[in-house]
Amino acid sequence: MSIISINPTNGSQIKTYTDLGFEETVQKIERANTAWESWKKSTRETRNALLISMAGVLRKRSQELAVLMATEMGKPVTQGLDEVEKCARCCEYYAENAEKHLSDRIIETEASKSYVTFQPIGVVLAVMPWNFPFWQVFRFLVPALAAGNCGVLKHASNVPGCALAIEEIVRQAGFPDDVFLTLLVGSDKVSKIIEHPLIKAVTLTGSTNAGIQVATKAGSVLKKTVLELGGSDAYVVLADADLELAAESCVNSRLINGGQSCIAGKRFIIEKTVIEEFIKLFFQKMKAKRVGDPLDAATEVGPQARADLRDELHGQVEKSIEKGAVCILGGEVPPGNNAFYPPTMLINVKPGMPAYYEELFGPVASIIEAEDEADAIRIANDSIFGLGSAVFTQDIAKGEHIAATELQAGSSYVNHRVASDPRLPFGGIKTSGYGRELSDFGIHEFVNVKTVYIK
Ligand code: NDP
């Protein structure tokens, strides 16, 4: 079987890759484990120096990597450059903080000495998506290497060039051979890879369906998983919000990466008294966004990553309209061999519509009216997902209360769009997954939290 990369801007075939047979896959897992036998003994100074070196390689190659993303999955180059910079900052964050996160913790007991130490566990399998083809991998890889683990990557089948580039970046940074290897395989091979005894744990970012399949398999062989799955983030706009700021943040959040972000705002829940004004502002800002060739520095919204995903999204829009939603912007598939979809606004969104309950993974905003503050919170929580959330209000104390205690999500922001940051834990509740990435919480997911007791 082959893995073929296709340019979503024009439907042209970029390159065909031969996927690995199972024997070659096993050889790579074994090589990664051999590398781990030495890597786990490397000093903190060595690991930190290599992470800093990797940040340098990323920055040096940023333009080329941004073009690669634009070509394979349609991300506008300016956003690709930001993504590479974020990966570099993640390297620096863990170079500066891993020692603090992983140092032994003395615990006073009756023992002469008792403490907790954090030991590496071995080779971790990462199953990753195409939407942030570098960032999603780096936010797993950097803390994994910093903790003394090694990694193998099964990347999404539409970004094989990015997958191989990451392997090369690790090598160029000077890491020992094989501490991180890309496995060019289809998703049908993942189950057998999880079974392999040298794979110690699995992390997956992607759809809820893929997460369930991987977690089910990993559970059957008792391997730990971290799952970062879909979301349908609710952005609550209260009557006392600064509507200009709220509309700006909501539009920018909805359209980041062509709307293909797990933490994009997807459901905009607006108090009745201000909904008309909010819709006007939101419409103007959505309409003003420049859609076009992702290689053009002026482009703000590129094509969707794949035509089949764009068609699926359009189906959700059509079904919502059939059930009573009103489309006031976009909503039409442009002609030609491409994966474009225009910024789209659905108003009058109600329960029972895909735009209310499902994840819309593209540039489609669902506007939902709420009677009052309590109703808005109820609607925000009326979802199977629980990844991010935001609330807009000029009453900061009220906003903080709603964010901290009312919204059911892994993170809640006040007057700001949700964004991942190496310093802050990232992950979801409900069907958005479990476990956390980034910060000290992320680096502790794949270590043996070991108790040492000396009489
Ligand atoms: P998938 O979840 O199918 O793909 C993500 C990764 O999982 C890819 O590497 C994929 O491999 C792999 N995968 C898929 N199915 C399985 C399986 N049964 N066992 C093991 N690995 C698997 O996402 P899609 O690309 O199909 O996108 C579909 C939807 O998923 C989107 O519309 C969106 O809702 C959600 N999604 C969420 C993301 C997030 O950031 N949380 C990111 C991407 C998608 P392969 O590419 O070879 O199929």
XYZ file of C-alpha atoms and ligand atoms in Angstrom:
503
model
C 0.000 0.000 0.000
C 1.146 3.561 -0.681
C 0.724 6.815 1.159
C -0.038 9.656 -1.247
C 0.142 13.337 -0.344
C -2.256 15.629 -2.210
C -2.156 19.423 -2.394
C -5.608 20.615 -1.188
C -5.241 23.944 -3.027
C -5.405 22.322 -6.459
C -5.897 18.582 -5.980
C -2.499 17.730 -7.488
C -0.525 14.757 -6.264
C 2.633 15.852 -4.430
C 4.397 12.579 -3.767
C 3.818 8.857 -3.284
C 5.504 7.082 -0.369
C 5.730 3.335 0.100
C 4.354 2.451 3.492
C 6.373 0.292 5.859
C 5.714 -3.432 6.024
C 5.109 -4.833 9.494
C 8.597 -6.369 9.708
C 10.236 -3.012 9.000
C 7.900 -1.379 11.509
C 8.984 -3.819 14.194
C 12.646 -3.196 13.314
C 12.117 0.524 13.876
C 10.429 -0.083 17.234
C 13.377 -2.276 18.243
C 15.846 0.410 17.119
C 13.993 3.021 19.170
C 14.135 0.754 22.195
C 17.870 0.170 21.744
C 18.328 3.944 21.590
C 16.287 4.252 24.788
C 18.670 1.957 26.699
C 21.301 4.716 26.397
C 19.021 7.763 26.230
C 17.423 6.994 29.600
C 20.905 7.381 31.150
C 21.678 10.721 29.471
C 22.288 13.680 31.756
C 19.924 16.584 32.187
C 22.593 18.884 30.699
C 22.812 16.762 27.537
C 19.042 16.677 27.092
C 18.695 20.420 27.664
C 21.476 21.281 25.214
C 19.872 19.104 22.530
C 16.461 20.673 23.068
C 17.988 24.140 22.654
C 19.754 22.906 19.520
C 16.414 21.598 18.176
C 14.816 25.020 18.716
C 17.630 26.438 16.570
C 17.090 23.902 13.770
C 13.351 24.649 13.752
C 13.919 28.412 13.480
C 16.525 27.973 10.750
C 14.145 25.831 8.671
C 10.908 27.669 9.525
C 10.168 29.065 6.052
C 10.676 25.704 4.348
C 8.566 23.902 6.983
C 5.756 26.465 6.655
C 5.729 25.904 2.881
C 5.634 22.130 3.433
C 2.550 22.475 5.668
C 0.884 24.836 3.182
C 1.445 22.338 0.395
C 0.440 19.167 2.248
C -2.507 20.408 4.317
C -3.270 23.992 3.241
C -2.187 26.019 6.291
C -1.443 29.648 5.360
C 2.344 30.198 5.507
C 2.103 32.973 8.105
C 0.304 30.573 10.450
C 2.826 27.852 9.604
C 5.677 30.147 10.670
C 3.882 30.773 13.984
C 3.469 27.038 14.458
C 7.181 26.343 13.965
C 8.058 29.160 16.395
C 5.708 27.625 18.974
C 7.519 24.280 18.625
C 10.845 26.047 19.207
C 9.454 27.753 22.327
C 8.248 24.379 23.596
C 11.827 23.042 23.289
C 13.100 26.028 25.270
C 10.379 25.709 27.900
C 11.289 22.105 28.706
C 15.030 22.812 28.528
C 14.434 25.442 31.224
C 11.878 23.572 33.326
C 12.264 19.783 33.004
C 14.749 19.637 35.874
C 12.285 21.368 38.183
C 9.380 19.165 37.024
C 11.299 15.906 37.351
C 13.452 16.404 40.411
C 12.952 13.928 43.264
C 10.305 14.846 45.850
C 11.271 14.071 49.422
C 8.321 12.940 51.538
C 8.719 12.740 55.306
C 7.667 9.338 56.746
C 9.017 6.966 59.435
C 11.775 5.966 56.957
C 15.304 7.354 57.176
C 14.568 8.607 53.660
C 11.521 8.327 51.425
C 10.905 10.100 48.187
C 9.270 10.013 44.773
C 11.414 9.795 41.658
C 10.229 10.095 38.045
C 11.719 7.420 35.802
C 11.420 7.123 31.998
C 9.280 4.232 30.744
C 10.613 3.485 27.234
C 9.208 3.886 23.718
C 5.921 5.779 23.454
C 3.747 5.555 20.329
C 2.265 8.840 19.105
C -0.704 8.749 16.700
C -1.066 12.284 15.424
C -3.343 14.363 13.175
C -2.707 16.650 10.239
C -4.178 19.927 11.513
C -1.048 21.179 13.325
C 1.374 18.689 11.794
C 4.399 19.989 13.721
C 2.919 21.361 16.941
C 0.818 18.277 17.747
C 3.937 16.106 17.464
C 6.308 18.452 19.283
C 4.048 18.891 22.275
C 4.287 15.131 22.780
C 7.883 14.677 21.666
C 9.665 17.431 23.606
C 8.503 16.426 27.115
C 8.957 12.754 26.163
C 12.619 13.269 25.243
C 13.150 15.576 28.232
C 11.874 12.806 30.520
C 14.262 10.243 28.972
C 11.702 8.429 26.835
C 11.930 7.658 23.127
C 9.145 7.930 20.558
C 7.753 6.458 17.369
C 5.255 8.424 15.315
C 2.342 7.284 13.205
C 1.395 10.582 11.618
C -1.772 11.276 9.604
C -1.590 9.808 6.094
C -1.948 13.199 4.348
C 1.208 14.717 5.925
C 4.015 12.176 5.303
C 6.444 14.949 4.298
C 5.948 16.675 7.664
C 6.375 13.340 9.469
C 9.736 12.685 7.790
C 10.857 16.296 8.302
C 10.350 15.935 12.074
C 12.545 12.828 12.143
C 15.212 14.786 10.235
C 14.977 17.794 12.599
C 15.610 15.561 15.631
C 18.653 14.105 13.878
C 19.963 17.499 12.774
C 19.634 18.804 16.326
C 22.204 16.168 17.316
C 20.048 13.720 19.271
C 21.397 10.146 19.269
C 20.210 7.988 16.363
C 16.758 6.428 16.649
C 15.475 8.260 19.752
C 12.592 9.323 17.538
C 11.451 7.515 14.396
C 8.610 8.044 11.967
C 6.614 4.976 10.951
C 5.015 5.572 7.564
C 2.045 3.260 8.055
C -1.719 3.419 7.646
C -4.080 3.380 10.608
C -4.810 -0.326 10.028
C -1.341 -1.123 11.464
C -1.788 0.788 14.724
C -3.494 -2.008 16.610
C -0.574 -4.425 16.041
C 1.948 -1.719 16.913
C 0.189 -1.135 20.245
C 0.425 -4.876 20.952
C 4.201 -4.881 20.510
C 5.809 -5.451 23.930
C 8.391 -2.669 23.425
C 5.650 -0.044 23.053
C 5.015 1.140 26.600
C 2.249 3.731 26.156
C 0.236 5.547 23.502
C -0.777 9.155 22.955
C -3.340 10.080 20.315
C -4.672 13.379 19.052
C -7.531 13.105 16.583
C -11.188 12.199 16.297
C -13.199 10.675 19.115
C -13.704 7.559 17.001
C -9.948 7.012 16.494
C -9.436 7.676 20.220
C -11.962 5.026 21.216
C -10.371 2.432 18.914
C -6.853 3.129 20.158
C -7.873 3.270 23.826
C -9.821 0.019 23.496
C -6.799 -1.763 22.037
C -4.363 -0.224 24.526
C -6.675 -1.132 27.417
C -6.769 -4.748 26.248
C -2.977 -4.968 26.650
C -2.881 -2.673 29.713
C -0.978 0.223 28.202
C -1.581 3.758 29.336
C -3.110 6.258 26.913
C -3.407 10.019 26.723
C -6.185 11.133 24.383
C -6.686 14.613 22.988
C -9.822 14.354 20.894
C -12.356 16.626 19.286
C -14.122 19.575 20.791
C -17.038 21.885 20.182
C -15.864 24.774 22.310
C -18.561 27.087 23.604
C -17.855 30.814 23.672
C -20.400 32.512 25.914
C -21.017 36.210 25.256
C -22.906 37.898 28.097
C -24.994 41.046 27.745
C -22.352 43.207 29.458
C -19.472 42.042 27.194
C -17.308 44.349 25.111
C -18.957 43.143 21.901
C -16.226 44.420 19.588
C -13.566 42.471 21.504
C -15.827 39.421 21.802
C -16.636 39.329 18.066
C -12.967 39.797 17.140
C -11.820 36.969 19.456
C -14.665 34.672 18.380
C -13.989 35.125 14.643
C -10.239 34.677 15.047
C -10.766 31.562 17.119
C -13.297 30.096 14.668
C -11.070 30.660 11.627
C -7.658 29.656 12.956
C -6.151 27.020 10.681
C -9.185 27.227 8.387
C -11.399 26.308 11.335
C -9.649 22.949 11.728
C -8.567 23.226 15.323
C -9.786 21.143 18.235
C -9.814 24.287 20.407
C -11.436 26.617 17.907
C -14.570 28.329 19.208
C -17.378 26.478 17.455
C -20.602 27.333 19.300
C -21.155 31.013 20.018
C -23.791 31.363 22.703
C -25.051 34.913 22.911
C -27.421 36.540 25.391
C -30.645 37.537 23.657
C -30.396 41.276 24.355
C -27.115 41.644 22.421
C -27.392 38.923 19.774
C -28.420 41.231 16.942
C -25.458 43.562 17.468
C -23.066 40.618 17.924
C -24.214 38.969 14.666
C -23.628 42.239 12.788
C -20.056 42.565 14.109
C -19.270 38.875 13.641
C -20.574 38.921 10.055
C -18.424 41.916 9.063
C -15.287 40.349 10.506
C -15.912 36.891 9.001
C -16.607 38.415 5.585
C -13.427 40.512 5.678
C -11.095 37.497 6.016
C -8.955 36.850 2.975
C -9.428 33.343 1.589
C -6.864 32.110 -0.917
C -3.641 30.321 -1.767
C -1.937 29.323 1.511
C 1.442 30.174 -0.036
C 0.386 33.821 -0.365
C 1.489 35.770 2.723
C -1.734 37.810 2.633
C -3.996 34.731 2.922
C -5.817 34.289 6.212
C -7.932 31.223 5.365
C -6.571 28.476 3.103
C -8.296 25.351 1.789
C -9.477 22.561 4.066
C -6.895 19.803 4.479
C -8.745 17.205 2.409
C -11.685 17.357 -0.006
C -13.478 14.446 1.734
C -13.385 16.296 5.065
C -14.663 19.477 3.364
C -17.556 17.483 1.867
C -18.377 16.005 5.268
C -18.453 19.503 6.751
C -20.735 20.765 3.979
C -23.077 17.836 4.695
C -23.317 18.959 8.342
C -24.125 22.512 7.185
C -26.813 21.311 4.754
C -28.418 19.066 7.365
C -28.482 21.945 9.882
C -30.170 24.201 7.301
C -32.758 21.476 6.571
C -33.542 21.451 10.286
C -34.065 25.219 10.468
C -30.658 26.898 10.789
C -30.262 29.994 8.630
C -27.057 30.429 6.629
C -26.230 34.154 6.331
C -22.682 33.813 4.980
C -20.854 31.201 2.889
C -22.262 27.678 2.878
C -21.418 26.872 -0.743
C -18.775 24.534 -2.125
C -16.657 26.430 -4.660
C -16.092 24.814 -8.070
C -12.843 23.135 -9.113
C -10.450 20.473 -7.943
C -9.690 21.837 -4.492
C -10.741 21.547 -0.852
C -11.812 25.151 -0.207
C -14.797 26.037 1.960
C -15.786 29.649 2.648
C -16.166 31.268 6.099
C -19.758 30.357 6.932
C -22.239 31.625 9.524
C -25.282 29.708 10.733
C -27.790 31.520 12.942
C -30.914 30.203 14.648
C -28.972 27.063 15.607
C -31.049 24.808 17.883
C -30.863 21.380 19.563
C -31.263 18.512 17.104
C -29.030 20.090 14.456
C -25.486 18.884 13.655
C -24.340 22.502 14.167
C -25.566 22.282 17.786
C -24.349 18.834 18.876
C -21.557 17.759 16.500
C -18.043 19.063 15.980
C -17.849 21.244 12.856
C -14.191 20.944 11.874
C -13.954 23.861 9.456
C -14.769 27.581 9.091
C -18.432 27.332 10.121
C -19.744 29.337 13.088
C -22.879 28.241 14.943
C -24.673 31.141 16.618
C -27.034 30.107 19.412
C -29.339 32.442 21.309
C -29.574 32.236 25.114
C -32.344 33.707 27.266
C -29.966 34.851 30.009
C -26.676 34.013 31.738
C -27.937 30.784 33.340
C -29.380 29.618 30.028
C -26.099 30.401 28.257
C -24.144 28.268 30.739
C -26.686 25.465 30.387
C -26.330 25.492 26.576
C -22.521 25.651 26.794
C -22.545 22.473 28.895
C -25.147 20.741 26.713
C -22.453 18.935 24.728
C -20.691 15.582 24.686
C -17.403 17.521 24.365
C -15.422 19.374 27.018
C -12.135 20.654 25.614
C -11.963 24.466 25.846
C -14.437 27.235 26.593
C -14.548 31.004 26.961
C -16.743 33.660 28.482
C -16.916 37.331 27.548
C -18.079 39.852 30.153
C -16.840 43.159 31.575
C -17.534 41.868 35.087
C -14.226 40.086 35.655
C -15.237 38.505 38.975
C -18.351 37.032 37.365
C -16.316 35.852 34.345
C -13.772 34.152 36.602
C -16.510 32.421 38.589
C -18.168 31.100 35.421
C -14.819 30.015 33.942
C -13.536 28.310 37.077
C -16.678 26.597 38.309
C -19.508 26.587 35.771
C -18.156 25.670 32.325
C -17.472 21.956 31.805
C -14.141 21.925 29.961
C -10.418 21.250 30.345
C -9.758 24.978 30.110
C -11.834 28.134 30.398
C -10.711 31.572 29.321
C -12.169 34.974 30.220
C -12.245 37.647 27.479
C -9.683 35.730 25.422
C -9.716 32.914 22.906
C -8.460 29.491 24.026
C -4.868 28.720 23.013
C -2.353 26.068 24.000
C 0.797 27.219 25.774
C 3.747 25.041 26.891
C 3.473 26.572 30.393
C -0.174 25.523 30.886
C -1.749 22.047 30.953
C -3.836 21.153 27.913
C -6.528 18.505 27.499
C -10.200 17.752 27.843
C -12.995 16.083 29.747
C -16.056 14.104 28.546
C -15.516 12.763 24.986
C -12.756 15.310 24.361
C -10.388 12.834 25.987
C -8.310 12.444 29.117
C -4.834 13.091 30.390
C -2.942 16.327 29.937
C -0.207 17.559 27.631
C 2.321 20.343 28.227
C 3.495 21.972 31.507
C 4.540 19.827 34.477
C 1.294 17.795 34.150
C 2.180 16.714 30.595
C 5.712 15.566 31.397
C 4.374 13.393 34.229
C 1.973 11.409 32.012
C 4.624 9.061 30.660
C 6.953 8.457 33.593
C 7.051 5.848 36.312
C 6.106 7.781 39.444
C 8.286 5.656 41.678
C 8.368 5.522 45.470
C 11.758 4.889 47.068
C 11.795 3.976 50.785
C 14.933 3.478 52.865
C 14.422 2.067 56.347
P -8.604 10.833 12.494
O -8.920 10.853 13.922
O -9.148 9.731 11.673
O -6.996 10.845 12.317
C -6.083 11.227 13.317
C -4.959 10.201 13.404
O -5.483 8.957 13.857
C -4.312 9.906 12.051
O -2.959 9.618 12.254
C -5.059 8.672 11.596
O -4.355 7.937 10.639
C -5.211 7.929 12.896
N -6.318 6.987 12.950
C -7.541 7.103 12.382
N -8.312 6.040 12.687
C -7.566 5.214 13.448
C -7.792 3.955 14.051
N -8.950 3.318 13.945
N -6.793 3.390 14.752
C -5.622 4.023 14.867
N -5.333 5.210 14.331
C -6.297 5.823 13.628
O -9.003 12.208 11.846
P -9.413 12.540 10.331
O -8.201 12.975 9.628
O -10.183 11.470 9.652
O -10.391 13.746 10.630
C -11.748 13.433 10.983
C -12.229 14.275 12.136
O -11.414 14.076 13.288
C -12.163 15.777 11.926
O -13.208 16.224 11.148
C -12.188 16.254 13.350
O -13.494 16.220 13.852
C -11.372 15.228 14.082
N -9.974 15.658 14.264
C -9.624 16.208 15.462
C -8.350 16.664 15.647
C -7.929 17.278 16.938
O -7.016 18.099 16.937
N -8.499 16.880 18.049
C -7.356 16.610 14.596
C -7.795 15.981 13.383
C -9.064 15.529 13.255
P -4.717 8.061 9.062
O -4.496 9.479 8.677
O -3.761 7.122 8.423
O -6.156 7.641 8.949
